[in-house]
PDB file of C-alpha atoms in Angstrom:
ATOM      1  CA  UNK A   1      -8.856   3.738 -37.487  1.00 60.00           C
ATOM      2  CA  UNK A   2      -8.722   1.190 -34.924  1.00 67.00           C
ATOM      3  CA  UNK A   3     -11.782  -1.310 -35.087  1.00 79.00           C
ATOM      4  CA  UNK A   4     -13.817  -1.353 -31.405  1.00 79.00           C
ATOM      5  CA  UNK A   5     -13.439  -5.241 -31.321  1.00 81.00           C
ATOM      6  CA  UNK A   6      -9.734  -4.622 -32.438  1.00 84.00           C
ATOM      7  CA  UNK A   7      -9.221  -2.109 -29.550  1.00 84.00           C
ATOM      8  CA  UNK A   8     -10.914  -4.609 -27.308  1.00 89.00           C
ATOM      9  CA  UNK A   9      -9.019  -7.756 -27.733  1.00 90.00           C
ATOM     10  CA  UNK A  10      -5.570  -4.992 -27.686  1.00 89.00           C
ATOM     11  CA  UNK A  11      -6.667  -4.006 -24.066  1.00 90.00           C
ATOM     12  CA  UNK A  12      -7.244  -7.747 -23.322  1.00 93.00           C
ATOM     13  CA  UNK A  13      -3.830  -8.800 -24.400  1.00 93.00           C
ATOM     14  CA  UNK A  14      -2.766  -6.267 -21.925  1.00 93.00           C
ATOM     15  CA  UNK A  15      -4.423  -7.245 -18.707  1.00 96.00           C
ATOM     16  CA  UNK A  16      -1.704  -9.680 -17.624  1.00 96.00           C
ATOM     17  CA  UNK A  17       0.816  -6.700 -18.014  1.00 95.00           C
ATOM     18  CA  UNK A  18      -1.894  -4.504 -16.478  1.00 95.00           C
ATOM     19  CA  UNK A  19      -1.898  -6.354 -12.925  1.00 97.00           C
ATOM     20  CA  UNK A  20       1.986  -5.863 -12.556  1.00 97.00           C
ATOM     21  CA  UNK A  21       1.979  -2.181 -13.425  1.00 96.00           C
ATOM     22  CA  UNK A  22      -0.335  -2.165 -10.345  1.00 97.00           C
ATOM     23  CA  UNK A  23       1.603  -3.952  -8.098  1.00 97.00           C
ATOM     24  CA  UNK A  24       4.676  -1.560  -9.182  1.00 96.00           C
ATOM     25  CA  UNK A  25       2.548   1.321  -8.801  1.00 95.00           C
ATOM     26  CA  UNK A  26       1.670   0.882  -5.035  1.00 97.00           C
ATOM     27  CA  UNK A  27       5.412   0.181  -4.515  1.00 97.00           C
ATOM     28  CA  UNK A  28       5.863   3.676  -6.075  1.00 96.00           C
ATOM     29  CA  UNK A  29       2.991   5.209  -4.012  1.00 96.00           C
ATOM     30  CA  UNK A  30       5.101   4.145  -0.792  1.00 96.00           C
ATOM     31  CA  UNK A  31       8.379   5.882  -1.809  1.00 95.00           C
ATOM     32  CA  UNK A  32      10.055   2.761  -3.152  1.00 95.00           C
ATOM     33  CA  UNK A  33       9.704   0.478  -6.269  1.00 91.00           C
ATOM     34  CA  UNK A  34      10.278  -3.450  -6.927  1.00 96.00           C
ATOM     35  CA  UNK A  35      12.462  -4.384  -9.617  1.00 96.00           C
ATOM     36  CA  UNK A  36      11.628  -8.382  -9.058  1.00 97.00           C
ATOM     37  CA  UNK A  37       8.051  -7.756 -10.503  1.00 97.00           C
ATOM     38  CA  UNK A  38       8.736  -9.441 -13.867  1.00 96.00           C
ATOM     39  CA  UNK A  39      10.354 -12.111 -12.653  1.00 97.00           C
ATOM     40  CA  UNK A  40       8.306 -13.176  -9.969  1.00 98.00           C
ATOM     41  CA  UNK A  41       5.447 -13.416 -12.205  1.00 98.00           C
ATOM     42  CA  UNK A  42       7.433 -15.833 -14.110  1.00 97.00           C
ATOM     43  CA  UNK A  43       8.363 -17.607 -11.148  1.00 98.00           C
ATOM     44  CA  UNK A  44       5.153 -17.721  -9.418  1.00 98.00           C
ATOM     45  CA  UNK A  45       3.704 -19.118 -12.901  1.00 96.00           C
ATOM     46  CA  UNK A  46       6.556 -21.687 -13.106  1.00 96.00           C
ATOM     47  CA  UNK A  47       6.067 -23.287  -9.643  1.00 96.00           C
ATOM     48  CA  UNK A  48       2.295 -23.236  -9.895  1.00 95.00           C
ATOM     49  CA  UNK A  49       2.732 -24.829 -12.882  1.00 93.00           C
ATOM     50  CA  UNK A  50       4.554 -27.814 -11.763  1.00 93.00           C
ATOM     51  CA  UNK A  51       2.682 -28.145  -8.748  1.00 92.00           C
ATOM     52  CA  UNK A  52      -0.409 -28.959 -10.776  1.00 88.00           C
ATOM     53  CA  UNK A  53       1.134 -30.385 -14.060  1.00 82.00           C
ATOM     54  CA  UNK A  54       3.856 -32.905 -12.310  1.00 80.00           C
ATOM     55  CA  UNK A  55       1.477 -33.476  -9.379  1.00 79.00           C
ATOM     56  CA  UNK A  56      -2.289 -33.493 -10.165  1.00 77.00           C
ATOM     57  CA  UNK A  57      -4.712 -33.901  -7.851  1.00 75.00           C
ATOM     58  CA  UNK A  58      -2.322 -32.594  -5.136  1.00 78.00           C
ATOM     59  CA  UNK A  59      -5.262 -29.514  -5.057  1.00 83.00           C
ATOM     60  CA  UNK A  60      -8.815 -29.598  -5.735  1.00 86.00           C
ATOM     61  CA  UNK A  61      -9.658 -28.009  -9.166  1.00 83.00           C
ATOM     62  CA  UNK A  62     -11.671 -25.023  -7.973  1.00 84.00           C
ATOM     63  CA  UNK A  63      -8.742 -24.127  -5.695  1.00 88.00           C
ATOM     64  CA  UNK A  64      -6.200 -23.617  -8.106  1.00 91.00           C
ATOM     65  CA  UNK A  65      -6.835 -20.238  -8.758  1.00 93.00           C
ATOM     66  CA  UNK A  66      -5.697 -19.342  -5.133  1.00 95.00           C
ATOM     67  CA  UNK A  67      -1.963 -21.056  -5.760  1.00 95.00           C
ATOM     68  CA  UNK A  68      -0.538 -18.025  -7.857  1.00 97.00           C
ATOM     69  CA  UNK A  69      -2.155 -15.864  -5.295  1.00 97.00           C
ATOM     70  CA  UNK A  70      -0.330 -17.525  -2.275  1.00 97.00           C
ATOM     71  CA  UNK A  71       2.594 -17.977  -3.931  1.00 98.00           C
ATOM     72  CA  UNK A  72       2.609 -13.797  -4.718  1.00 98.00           C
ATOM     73  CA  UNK A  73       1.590 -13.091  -1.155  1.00 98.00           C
ATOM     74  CA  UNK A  74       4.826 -15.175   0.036  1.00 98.00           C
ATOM     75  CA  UNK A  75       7.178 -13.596  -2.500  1.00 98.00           C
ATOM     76  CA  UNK A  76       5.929 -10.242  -1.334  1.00 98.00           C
ATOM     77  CA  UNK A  77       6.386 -10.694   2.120  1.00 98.00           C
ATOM     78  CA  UNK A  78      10.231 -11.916   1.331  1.00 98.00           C
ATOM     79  CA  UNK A  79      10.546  -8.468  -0.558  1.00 98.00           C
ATOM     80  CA  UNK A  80       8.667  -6.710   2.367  1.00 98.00           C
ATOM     81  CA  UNK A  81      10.133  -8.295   4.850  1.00 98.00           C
ATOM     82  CA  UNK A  82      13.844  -6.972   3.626  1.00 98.00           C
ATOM     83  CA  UNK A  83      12.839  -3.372   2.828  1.00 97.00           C
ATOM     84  CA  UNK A  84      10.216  -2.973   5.068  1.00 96.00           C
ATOM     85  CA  UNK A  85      11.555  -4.855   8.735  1.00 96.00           C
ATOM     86  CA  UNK A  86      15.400  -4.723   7.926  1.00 96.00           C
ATOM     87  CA  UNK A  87      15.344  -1.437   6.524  1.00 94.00           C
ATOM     88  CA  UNK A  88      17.352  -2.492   3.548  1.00 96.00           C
ATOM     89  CA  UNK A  89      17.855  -0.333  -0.159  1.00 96.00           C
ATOM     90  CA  UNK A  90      14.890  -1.306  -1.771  1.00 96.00           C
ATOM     91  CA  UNK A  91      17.044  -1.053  -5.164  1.00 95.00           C
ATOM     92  CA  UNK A  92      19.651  -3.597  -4.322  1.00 96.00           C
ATOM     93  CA  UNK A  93      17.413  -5.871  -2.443  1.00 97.00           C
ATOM     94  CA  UNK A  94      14.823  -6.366  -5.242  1.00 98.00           C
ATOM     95  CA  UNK A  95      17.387  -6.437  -7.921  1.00 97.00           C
ATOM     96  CA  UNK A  96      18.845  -9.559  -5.498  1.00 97.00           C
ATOM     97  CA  UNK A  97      15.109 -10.703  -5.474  1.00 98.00           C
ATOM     98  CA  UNK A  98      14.745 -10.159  -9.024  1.00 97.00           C
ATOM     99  CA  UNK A  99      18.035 -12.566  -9.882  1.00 97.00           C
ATOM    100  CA  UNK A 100      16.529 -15.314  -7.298  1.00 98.00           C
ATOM    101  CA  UNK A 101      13.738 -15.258  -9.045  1.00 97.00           C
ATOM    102  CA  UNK A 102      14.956 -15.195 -12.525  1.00 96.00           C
ATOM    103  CA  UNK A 103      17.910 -18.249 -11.910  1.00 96.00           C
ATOM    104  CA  UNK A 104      14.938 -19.853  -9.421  1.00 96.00           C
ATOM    105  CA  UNK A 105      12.460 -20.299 -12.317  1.00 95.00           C
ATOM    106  CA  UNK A 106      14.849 -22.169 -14.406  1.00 95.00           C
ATOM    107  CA  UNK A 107      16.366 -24.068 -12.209  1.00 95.00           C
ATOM    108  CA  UNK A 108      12.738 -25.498 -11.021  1.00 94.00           C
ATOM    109  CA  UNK A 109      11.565 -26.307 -14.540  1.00 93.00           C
ATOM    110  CA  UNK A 110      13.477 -24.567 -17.597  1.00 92.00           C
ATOM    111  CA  UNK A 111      10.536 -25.439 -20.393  1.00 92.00           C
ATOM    112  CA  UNK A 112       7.166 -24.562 -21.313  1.00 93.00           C
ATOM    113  CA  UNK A 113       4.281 -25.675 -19.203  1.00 94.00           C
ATOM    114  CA  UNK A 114       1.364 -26.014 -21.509  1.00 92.00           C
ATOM    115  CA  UNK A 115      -2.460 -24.967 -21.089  1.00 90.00           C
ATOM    116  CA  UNK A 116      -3.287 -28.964 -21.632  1.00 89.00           C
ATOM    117  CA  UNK A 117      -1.384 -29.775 -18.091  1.00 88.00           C
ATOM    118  CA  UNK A 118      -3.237 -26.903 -16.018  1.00 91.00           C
ATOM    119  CA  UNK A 119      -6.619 -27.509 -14.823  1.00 90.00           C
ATOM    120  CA  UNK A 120      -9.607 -26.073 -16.662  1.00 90.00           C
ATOM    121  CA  UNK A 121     -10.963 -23.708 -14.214  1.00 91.00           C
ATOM    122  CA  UNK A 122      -7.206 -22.267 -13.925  1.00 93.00           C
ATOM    123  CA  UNK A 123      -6.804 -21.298 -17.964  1.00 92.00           C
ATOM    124  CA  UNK A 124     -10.303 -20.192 -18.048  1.00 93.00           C
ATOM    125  CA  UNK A 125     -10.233 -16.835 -16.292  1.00 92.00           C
ATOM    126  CA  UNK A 126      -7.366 -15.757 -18.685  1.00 93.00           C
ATOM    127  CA  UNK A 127      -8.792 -16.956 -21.650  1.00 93.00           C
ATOM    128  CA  UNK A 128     -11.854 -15.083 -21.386  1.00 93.00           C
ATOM    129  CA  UNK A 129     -12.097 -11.425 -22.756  1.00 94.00           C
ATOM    130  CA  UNK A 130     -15.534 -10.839 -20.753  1.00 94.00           C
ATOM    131  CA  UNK A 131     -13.801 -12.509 -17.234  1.00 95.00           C
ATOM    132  CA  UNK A 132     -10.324 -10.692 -18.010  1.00 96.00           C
ATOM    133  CA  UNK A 133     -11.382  -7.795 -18.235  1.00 95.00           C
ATOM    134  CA  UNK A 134     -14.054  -7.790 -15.747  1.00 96.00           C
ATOM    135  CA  UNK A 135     -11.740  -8.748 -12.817  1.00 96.00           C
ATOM    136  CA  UNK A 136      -9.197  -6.563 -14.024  1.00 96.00           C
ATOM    137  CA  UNK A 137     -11.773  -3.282 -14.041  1.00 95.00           C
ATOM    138  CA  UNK A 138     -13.261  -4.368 -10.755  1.00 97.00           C
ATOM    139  CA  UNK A 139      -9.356  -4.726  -9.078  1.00 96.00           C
ATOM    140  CA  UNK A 140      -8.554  -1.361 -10.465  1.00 95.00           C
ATOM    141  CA  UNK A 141     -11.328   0.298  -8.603  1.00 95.00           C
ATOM    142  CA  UNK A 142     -11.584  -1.784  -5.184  1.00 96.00           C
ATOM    143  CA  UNK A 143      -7.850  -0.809  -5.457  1.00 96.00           C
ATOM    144  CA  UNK A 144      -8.658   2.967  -5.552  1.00 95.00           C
ATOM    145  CA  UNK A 145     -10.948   2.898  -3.192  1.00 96.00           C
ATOM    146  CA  UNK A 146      -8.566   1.378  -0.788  1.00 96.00           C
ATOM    147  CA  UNK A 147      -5.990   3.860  -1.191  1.00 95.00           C
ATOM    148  CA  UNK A 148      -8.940   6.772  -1.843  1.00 94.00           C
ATOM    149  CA  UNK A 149     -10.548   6.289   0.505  1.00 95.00           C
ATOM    150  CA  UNK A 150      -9.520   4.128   3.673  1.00 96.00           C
ATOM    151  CA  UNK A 151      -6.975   4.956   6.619  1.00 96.00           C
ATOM    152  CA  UNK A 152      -3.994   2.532   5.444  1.00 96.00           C
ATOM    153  CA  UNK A 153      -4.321   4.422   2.010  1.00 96.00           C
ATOM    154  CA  UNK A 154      -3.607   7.311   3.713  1.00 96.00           C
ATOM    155  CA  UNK A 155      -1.035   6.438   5.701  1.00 97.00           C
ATOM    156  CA  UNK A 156       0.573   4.940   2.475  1.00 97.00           C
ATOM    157  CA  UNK A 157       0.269   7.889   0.775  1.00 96.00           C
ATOM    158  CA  UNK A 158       2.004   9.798   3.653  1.00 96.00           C
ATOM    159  CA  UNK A 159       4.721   7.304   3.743  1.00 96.00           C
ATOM    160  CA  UNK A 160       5.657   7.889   0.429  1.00 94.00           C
ATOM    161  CA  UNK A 161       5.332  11.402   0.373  1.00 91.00           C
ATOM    162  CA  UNK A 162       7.191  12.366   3.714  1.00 92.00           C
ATOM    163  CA  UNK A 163       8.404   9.348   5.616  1.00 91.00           C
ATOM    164  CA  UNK A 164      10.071  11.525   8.602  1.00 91.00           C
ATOM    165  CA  UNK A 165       6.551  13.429   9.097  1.00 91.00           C
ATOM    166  CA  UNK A 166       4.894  10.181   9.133  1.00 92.00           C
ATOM    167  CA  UNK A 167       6.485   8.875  11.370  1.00 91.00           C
ATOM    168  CA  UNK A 168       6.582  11.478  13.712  1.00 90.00           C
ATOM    169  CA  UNK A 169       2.381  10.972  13.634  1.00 90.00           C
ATOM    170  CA  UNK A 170       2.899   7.345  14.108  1.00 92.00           C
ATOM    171  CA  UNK A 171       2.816   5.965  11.049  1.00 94.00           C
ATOM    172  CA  UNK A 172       4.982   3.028  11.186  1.00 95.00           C
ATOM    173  CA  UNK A 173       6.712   2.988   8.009  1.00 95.00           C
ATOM    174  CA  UNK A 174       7.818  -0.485   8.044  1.00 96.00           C
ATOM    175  CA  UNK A 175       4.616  -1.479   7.901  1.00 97.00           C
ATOM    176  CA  UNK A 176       3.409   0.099   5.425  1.00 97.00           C
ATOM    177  CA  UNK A 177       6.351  -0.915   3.306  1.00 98.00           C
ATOM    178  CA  UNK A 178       5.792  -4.748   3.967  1.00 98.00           C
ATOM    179  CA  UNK A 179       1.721  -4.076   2.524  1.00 98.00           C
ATOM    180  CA  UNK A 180       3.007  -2.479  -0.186  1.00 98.00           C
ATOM    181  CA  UNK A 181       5.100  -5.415  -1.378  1.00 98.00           C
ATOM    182  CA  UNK A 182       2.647  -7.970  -0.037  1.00 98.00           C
ATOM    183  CA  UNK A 183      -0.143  -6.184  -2.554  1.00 98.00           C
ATOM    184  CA  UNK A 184       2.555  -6.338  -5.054  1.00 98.00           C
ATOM    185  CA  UNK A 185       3.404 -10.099  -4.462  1.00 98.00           C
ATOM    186  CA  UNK A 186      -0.463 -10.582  -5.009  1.00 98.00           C
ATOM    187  CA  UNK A 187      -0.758  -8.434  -7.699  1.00 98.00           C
ATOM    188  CA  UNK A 188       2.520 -10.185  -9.697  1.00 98.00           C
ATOM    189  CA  UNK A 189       0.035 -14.115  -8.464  1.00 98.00           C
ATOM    190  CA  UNK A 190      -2.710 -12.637 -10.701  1.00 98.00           C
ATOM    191  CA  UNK A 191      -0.398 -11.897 -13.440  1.00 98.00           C
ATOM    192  CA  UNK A 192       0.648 -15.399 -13.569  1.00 97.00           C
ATOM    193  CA  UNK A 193      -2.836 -16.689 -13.755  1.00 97.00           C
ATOM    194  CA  UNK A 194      -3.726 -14.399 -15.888  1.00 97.00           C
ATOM    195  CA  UNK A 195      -0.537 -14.720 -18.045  1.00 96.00           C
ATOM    196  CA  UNK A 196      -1.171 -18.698 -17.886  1.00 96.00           C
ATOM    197  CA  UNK A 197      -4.819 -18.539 -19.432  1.00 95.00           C
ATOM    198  CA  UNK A 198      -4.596 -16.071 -21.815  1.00 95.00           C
ATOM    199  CA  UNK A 199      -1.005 -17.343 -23.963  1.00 95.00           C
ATOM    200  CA  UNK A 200      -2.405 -21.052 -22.687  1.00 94.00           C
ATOM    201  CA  UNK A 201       0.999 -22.253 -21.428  1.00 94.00           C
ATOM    202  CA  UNK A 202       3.875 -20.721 -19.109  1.00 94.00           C
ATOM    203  CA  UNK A 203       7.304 -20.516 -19.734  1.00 92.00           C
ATOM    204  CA  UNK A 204      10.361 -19.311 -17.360  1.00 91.00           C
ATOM    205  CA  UNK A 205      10.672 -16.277 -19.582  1.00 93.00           C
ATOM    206  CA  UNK A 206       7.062 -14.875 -19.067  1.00 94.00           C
ATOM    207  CA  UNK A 207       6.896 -11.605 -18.177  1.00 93.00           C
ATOM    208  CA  UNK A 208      10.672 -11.098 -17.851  1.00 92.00           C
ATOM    209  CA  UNK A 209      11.182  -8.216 -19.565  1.00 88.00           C
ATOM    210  CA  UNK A 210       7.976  -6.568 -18.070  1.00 91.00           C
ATOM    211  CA  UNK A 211       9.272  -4.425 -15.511  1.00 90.00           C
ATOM    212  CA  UNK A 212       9.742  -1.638 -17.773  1.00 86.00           C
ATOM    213  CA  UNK A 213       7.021  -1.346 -19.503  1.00 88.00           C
ATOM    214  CA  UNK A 214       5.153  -1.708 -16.114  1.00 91.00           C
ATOM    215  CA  UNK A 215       7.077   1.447 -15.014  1.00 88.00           C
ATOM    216  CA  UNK A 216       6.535   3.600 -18.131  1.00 86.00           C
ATOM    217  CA  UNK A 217       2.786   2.719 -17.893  1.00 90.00           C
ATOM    218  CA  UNK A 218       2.187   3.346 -14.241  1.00 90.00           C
ATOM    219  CA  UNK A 219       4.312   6.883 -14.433  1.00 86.00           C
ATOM    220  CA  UNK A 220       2.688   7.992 -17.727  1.00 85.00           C
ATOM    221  CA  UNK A 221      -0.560   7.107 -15.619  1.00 85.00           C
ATOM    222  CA  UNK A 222       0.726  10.137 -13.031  1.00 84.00           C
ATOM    223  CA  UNK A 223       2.157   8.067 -10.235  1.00 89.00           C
ATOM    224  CA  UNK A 224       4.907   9.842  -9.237  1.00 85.00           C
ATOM    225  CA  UNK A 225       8.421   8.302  -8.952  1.00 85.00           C
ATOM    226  CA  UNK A 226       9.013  10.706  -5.604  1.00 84.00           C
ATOM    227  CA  UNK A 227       6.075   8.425  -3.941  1.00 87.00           C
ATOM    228  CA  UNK A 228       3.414   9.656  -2.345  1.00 88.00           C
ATOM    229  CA  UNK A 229       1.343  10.990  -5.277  1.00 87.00           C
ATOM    230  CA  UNK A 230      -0.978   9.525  -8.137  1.00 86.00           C
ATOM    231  CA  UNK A 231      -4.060   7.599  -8.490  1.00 86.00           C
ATOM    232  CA  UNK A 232      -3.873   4.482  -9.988  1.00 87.00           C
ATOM    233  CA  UNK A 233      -7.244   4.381 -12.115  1.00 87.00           C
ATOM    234  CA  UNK A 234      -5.307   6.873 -14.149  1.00 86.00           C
ATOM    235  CA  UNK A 235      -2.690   4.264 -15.494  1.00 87.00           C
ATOM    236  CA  UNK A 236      -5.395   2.422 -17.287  1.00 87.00           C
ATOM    237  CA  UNK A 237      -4.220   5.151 -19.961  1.00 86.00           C
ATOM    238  CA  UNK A 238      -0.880   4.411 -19.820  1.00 86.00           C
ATOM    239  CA  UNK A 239      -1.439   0.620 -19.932  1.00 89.00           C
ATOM    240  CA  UNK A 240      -3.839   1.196 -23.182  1.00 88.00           C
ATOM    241  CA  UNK A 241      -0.694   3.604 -24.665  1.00 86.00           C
ATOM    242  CA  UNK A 242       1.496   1.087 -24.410  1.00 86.00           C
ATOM    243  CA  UNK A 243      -0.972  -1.988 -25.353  1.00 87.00           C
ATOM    244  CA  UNK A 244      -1.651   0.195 -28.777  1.00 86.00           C
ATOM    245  CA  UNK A 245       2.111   0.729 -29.244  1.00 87.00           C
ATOM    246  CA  UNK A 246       2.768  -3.163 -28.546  1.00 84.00           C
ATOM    247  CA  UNK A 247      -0.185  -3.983 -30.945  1.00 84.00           C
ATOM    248  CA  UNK A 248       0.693  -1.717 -33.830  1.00 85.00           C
ATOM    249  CA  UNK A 249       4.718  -2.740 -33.513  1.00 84.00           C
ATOM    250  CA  UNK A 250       3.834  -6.386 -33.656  1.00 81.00           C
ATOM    251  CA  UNK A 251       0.743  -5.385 -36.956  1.00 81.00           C
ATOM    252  CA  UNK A 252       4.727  -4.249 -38.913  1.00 81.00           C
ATOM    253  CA  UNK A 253       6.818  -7.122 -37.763  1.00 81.00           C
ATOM    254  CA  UNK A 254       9.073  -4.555 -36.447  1.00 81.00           C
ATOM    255  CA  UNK A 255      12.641  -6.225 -35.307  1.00 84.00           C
ATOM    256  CA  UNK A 256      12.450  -7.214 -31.461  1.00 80.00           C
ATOM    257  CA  UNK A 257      15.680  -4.519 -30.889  1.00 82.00           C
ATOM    258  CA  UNK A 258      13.824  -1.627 -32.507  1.00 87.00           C
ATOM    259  CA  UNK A 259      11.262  -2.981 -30.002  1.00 82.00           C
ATOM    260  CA  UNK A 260      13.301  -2.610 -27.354  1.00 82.00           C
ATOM    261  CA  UNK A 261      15.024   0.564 -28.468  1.00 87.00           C
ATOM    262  CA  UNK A 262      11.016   1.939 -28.704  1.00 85.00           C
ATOM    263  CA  UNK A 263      10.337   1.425 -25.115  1.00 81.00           C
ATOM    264  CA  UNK A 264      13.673   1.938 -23.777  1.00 84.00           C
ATOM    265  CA  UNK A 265      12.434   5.896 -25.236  1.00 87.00           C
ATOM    266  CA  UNK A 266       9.223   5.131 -23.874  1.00 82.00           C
ATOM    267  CA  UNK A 267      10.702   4.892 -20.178  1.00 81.00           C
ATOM    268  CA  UNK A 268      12.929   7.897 -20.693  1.00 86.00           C
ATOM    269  CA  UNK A 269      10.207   9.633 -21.972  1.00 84.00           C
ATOM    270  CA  UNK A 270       8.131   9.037 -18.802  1.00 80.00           C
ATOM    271  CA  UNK A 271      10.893   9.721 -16.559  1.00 83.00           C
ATOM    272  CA  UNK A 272      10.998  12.839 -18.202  1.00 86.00           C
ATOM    273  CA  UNK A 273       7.331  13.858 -17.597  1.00 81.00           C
ATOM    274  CA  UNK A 274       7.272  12.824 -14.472  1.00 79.00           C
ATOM    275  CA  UNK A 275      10.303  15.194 -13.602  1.00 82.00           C
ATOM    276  CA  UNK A 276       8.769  18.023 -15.317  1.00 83.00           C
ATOM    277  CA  UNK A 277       5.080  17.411 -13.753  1.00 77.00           C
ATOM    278  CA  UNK A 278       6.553  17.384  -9.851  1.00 74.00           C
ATOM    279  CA  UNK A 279       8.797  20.656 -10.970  1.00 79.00           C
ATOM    280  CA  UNK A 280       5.611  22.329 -12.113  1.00 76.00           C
ATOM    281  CA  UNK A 281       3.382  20.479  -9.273  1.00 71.00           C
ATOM    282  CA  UNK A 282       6.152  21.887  -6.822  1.00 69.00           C
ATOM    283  CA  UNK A 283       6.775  25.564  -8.006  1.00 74.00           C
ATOM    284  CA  UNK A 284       2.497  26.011  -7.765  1.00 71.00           C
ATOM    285  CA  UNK A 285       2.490  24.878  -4.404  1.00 61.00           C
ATOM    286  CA  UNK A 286       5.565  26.491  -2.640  1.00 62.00           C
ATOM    287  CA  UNK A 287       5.094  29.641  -0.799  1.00 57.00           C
ATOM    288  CA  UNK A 288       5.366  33.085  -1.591  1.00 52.00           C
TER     289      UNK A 288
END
């Protein structure tokens, strides 16, 4: 039996991970994904990183919290730019993105950047269970409302569902698609703040290998791989699945391949659902 503190600090450890499933979730909701979310976490953690370790002072304290989150908008709008402006595959262009990123963070700085180098203010959100998981709760739920409950939720929701219909109510899916990576960009900035505080250092390996797990959390959480369907307070359970999994496979020193192997099933077995819930989903709704 899991412990409640135990089952706290597990949901915690998880909030860095959490903010990427969501920006890979509202790529989903629009019809496309973004392979480059890993990655640009890292990268967006590296550069911040040197920008405040090799040259301090260069921002006021209390305004380092906003440098991941500018940094995430401008790596969004690169991805949203491509996919969403120049029409390109949204496949091929992130996994281009997702290389840049990857070789771009090493090249930069290829070593850790320690909590000792970073600002107070900046490792503090991150390290705090109470802060963590505050701003994480209240994201998740100004983030429903926004695609509950608003127009450009809507419209989102449309594009990802039936692109040719929306745009034939003009919808402009370009648009849409460039918001959609923008949030994502964001989302990916708060990662790497979050990511900073809470392991107290940043390395160009962070959050590499999380674009998987960020895909089997936000489609176990009923966002639907077609686009166009899902609500995103409902992958707080598949971010919590995963967290528990995580936990209990690190609790038996279990070998990092038999990790991977474990949530290499884990994405298959999502993919799975998913394909099973839009057959059933499709075969209630289709006439006659």
């Amino acid at each position: 039996m899991i412990r409640w503190d135990t089952l706290v600090f597990i949901i915690y450890s998880a909030v860095p991970l959490g903010f990427i499933v969501l920006a890979e979730s509202v790529c989903l909701i629009s019809g496309n994904f973004d392979l480059s979310v890993g990655t640009m976490t890292g990268f967006i953690g590296i550069v911040a990183g040197v920008i405040m370790a090799r040259l301090p002072g260069t921002i006021p304290d209390p305004l380092t919290i906003l440098l991941p989150l500018i940094l995430g908008l401008g790596c969004g709008a690169i991805n949203g730019s491509l996919v969403g402006f120049l029409g390109l595959n949204p496949f091929l262009t992130t996994l281009g993105t997702y290389m840049v990123f990857f070789s771009g963070k090493l090249l930069i700085y290829p070593h850790p950047i320690y909590g000792t180098d970073f600002p107070k203010i900046y490792t503090m959100i991150g390290n705090n269970e109470v802060i963590s998981l505050s701003i994480f709760a209240a994201t998740l739920i100004i983030l429903w409302f926004v695609l509950r409950f608003t127009r450009f939720g809507a419209h989102l929701y449309a594009v990802g569902a039936e692109p040719k219909t929306a745009s034939m109510l003009g919808i402009n899916k370009g648009i849409m698609y460039f918001f959609a990576y923008l949030i994502a960009g964001f989302f990916c900035g708060m990662s790497a703040l979050f990511y900073t505080g809470f392991l107290f250092a940043i390395d160009p390996y962070t959050a590499t290998d999380a674009l998987f797990p960020a895909f089997a959390a936000a489609v176990i959480g009923g966002i639907s791989l077609k686009g166009g369907r899902g609500s995103v307070i409902n992958i707080f359970a598949g971010l919590i699945l995963l967290a528990v999994i995580e936990a209990g496979l690190s609790m038996f020193a279990v070998s990092p391949f038999l990790r991977e192997i474990v949530f290499g099933c884990l994405v298959i077995g999502a993919i799975v659902i998913n394909r099973l819930r839009d057959s059933v989903r499709d075969r209630i709704l289709r006439p006659g």
